Amino acid sequence: MDSGMRKITWAAQYMPVLRAIERRFTADRPLEGQRIAMALHVEAKTANLVRTLAAGGAEVEITGCNPLSTQDDVALALDAMDGIRCYARHACSVEEYYAAIDRVLDARPTVTIDDGMDLIHRLHTARRELLSGVIGGCEETTTGIHRLRAMAAEGKLEFPVIAVNDTPMKRSFDNVHGTGESALASLMITTNVLIAGKRLVVAGYGYCGRGLARKAHGMGARVCVTEVDPRRALEAHMDGFDVLPMDEAARIGDLFVTTTGNAHVIGERQFGLLKDGAILSNAGHFNVEIDLERLHKIADAVEQRDGIETFVLGDRRVHVLAEGRLVNLATPKGMGHPIEVMDLSFALQALSAEYIAKHGRELTGGVYEVPAAIDETVACEKLASLGIAIDSLTDEQARYMSAWDVGT
Ligand code: NAI
């Protein structure tokens, strides 16, 4: 077995929910006749989603959604499978990245699965001739959904898209635990620095930020949070973290992780305030949270190490991980989210793709929630795989919960 396939089978053993879906898909073939276009991080967990969709009868074409997150051996293994074509290559140029997106779209998809909305953006701009053949799509991440909602608000989204990110079974596990654990793991393995006792600045106290803050706190870091939303700032304060503006955090932070989905959260003013040896990283979707263009312009020199760029600013050195791209995926040893977390997220993707294939033609263009039944199916399947039983409502309790005239 080659190395890509070994990685894929390693991940498969910890993905019981997706395996159960694959068994049903193999028997029922609910995706027969569908052509699914995907732009996701091409690594072993994603490969198991691709295999599940192919087992359901779909032809699948996939490329990456980030030039640094592709694992070439997994891409090769996928490309060798029946009914699957993979165009992703690690560290490809921007031109090659978009050429691969076009090759995926050349297959005239009926269903799209995105992580960051690149396929849908391309379909609505340079490849509009393909729009009429698309039944609908699924979107994996917060940033992609922000962009889709902006498109929908302007009446420009021409097919239905399921916001897979926005469902409890995704956000509460993938964003919180997945990003929390994997961003810290990647930061540690890339730099080899100690977390305990360090002042770690988390920018953005959303789902990703709060997972990261809690886990870093658990490892002994002195965590502080920056926010722009007063409710989330208050939540961070009451969860026990220091909340302060980035200008103040920049002066005291040893390690920084941005998780805002916003641009230039650490910019020129803060570069002037950072301590010597500060380590900057980003866990938000795009590489825009740290203003690297500016940092390159003001640096006296830049030194390269594996996964680390060091910017010399006078007598200070500031280090940036993974070129400011997703730190949990784009460092040389970044593995992305833990397997069990992606088992849940990709189970949601597989069932949402099945839903779109079946019901997409009944829906108009816009962003749709994951149907509650899908969310619940994934939770039940996961609990069953863990051997965890829960209570169910008695008839009396069900009546009580739906009554309005019973009180004290
Ligand atoms: P969220 O919307 O729950 O949280 C973002 C938070 O950042 C909000 O509380 C917002 O008020 C805050 N924020 C916005 N601008 C800010 C600024 N200038 N300074 C400080 N705070 C600011 O979003 P979520 O789910 O936490 O996702 C965040 C980003 O992480 C998105 O880009 C998402 O696509 C990405 N993501 C990355 C993953 C990974 O594997 N690294 C996994 C899941 C999501």
XYZ file of C-alpha atoms and ligand atoms in Angstrom, residues 41 115 140-144 146 165 170-171 174-176 178-179 182-183 202-210 226-229 232 246 258-265 282-286 289 326-329 336-337, ligand 1:
97
model
C -8.137 20.669 2.116
C -14.421 25.271 2.006
C -17.866 24.022 5.072
C -16.538 27.154 6.774
C -17.569 30.435 8.463
C -15.781 32.684 5.982
C -17.373 30.932 2.996
C -20.196 35.087 5.230
C -20.700 25.287 9.196
C -20.226 21.330 13.185
C -19.546 24.574 15.055
C -15.068 21.325 14.542
C -14.541 25.044 15.205
C -14.225 24.804 18.993
C -10.911 20.964 16.151
C -9.350 24.386 15.686
C -4.976 21.423 16.069
C -3.845 25.070 16.000
C -6.355 35.097 20.802
C -7.880 37.575 18.340
C -11.632 36.946 18.033
C -13.680 35.097 20.656
C -15.967 33.229 18.260
C -16.275 29.463 18.049
C -12.640 28.950 17.019
C -11.263 31.599 19.372
C -13.008 30.286 22.473
C -9.157 40.863 21.607
C -12.659 41.434 20.209
C -14.821 43.949 18.356
C -18.177 42.509 19.462
C -18.318 38.231 22.861
C -4.841 44.682 20.070
C -5.934 35.271 14.924
C -9.357 33.635 14.476
C -11.539 36.512 13.308
C -12.304 35.812 9.637
C -11.394 39.497 9.197
C -8.527 41.383 7.543
C -5.456 43.125 9.020
C -6.232 42.348 12.643
C -3.487 32.746 11.953
C -6.247 30.135 12.245
C -8.862 32.103 10.265
C -9.690 30.977 6.759
C -7.752 33.448 4.585
C -5.568 38.516 9.213
C -4.271 28.404 8.500
C -1.721 27.449 11.136
C -3.312 24.080 11.890
C -3.066 22.953 8.267
C -5.516 19.817 10.429
C -8.353 18.922 12.745
P -17.083 33.540 14.503
O -17.852 34.475 13.650
O -17.791 32.682 15.507
O -15.938 34.353 15.312
C -15.166 35.397 14.799
C -14.997 36.431 15.920
O -14.012 37.386 15.524
C -16.291 37.205 16.207
O -16.606 37.136 17.592
C -15.961 38.620 15.765
O -16.595 39.614 16.543
C -14.448 38.656 15.961
N -13.753 39.711 15.170
C -14.050 40.166 13.927
N -13.181 41.150 13.579
C -12.336 41.296 14.628
C -11.227 42.153 14.873
N -10.809 43.064 13.981
N -10.570 42.034 16.065
C -10.984 41.132 16.997
N -12.034 40.300 16.829
C -12.694 40.385 15.646
O -16.245 32.640 13.489
P -15.505 31.224 13.773
O -16.430 30.108 13.491
O -14.790 31.278 15.057
O -14.445 31.255 12.553
C -13.390 32.207 12.520
C -12.519 31.986 11.288
O -11.912 30.691 11.382
C -13.281 31.993 9.964
O -12.441 32.569 8.983
C -13.496 30.519 9.675
O -13.722 30.283 8.309
C -12.193 29.953 10.179
N -12.193 28.536 10.541
C -10.969 27.964 10.561
C -10.834 26.635 10.885
C -9.481 26.038 10.875
O -9.352 24.850 10.582
N -8.446 26.773 11.232
C -11.996 25.795 11.228
C -13.252 26.529 11.281
C -13.325 27.867 10.948
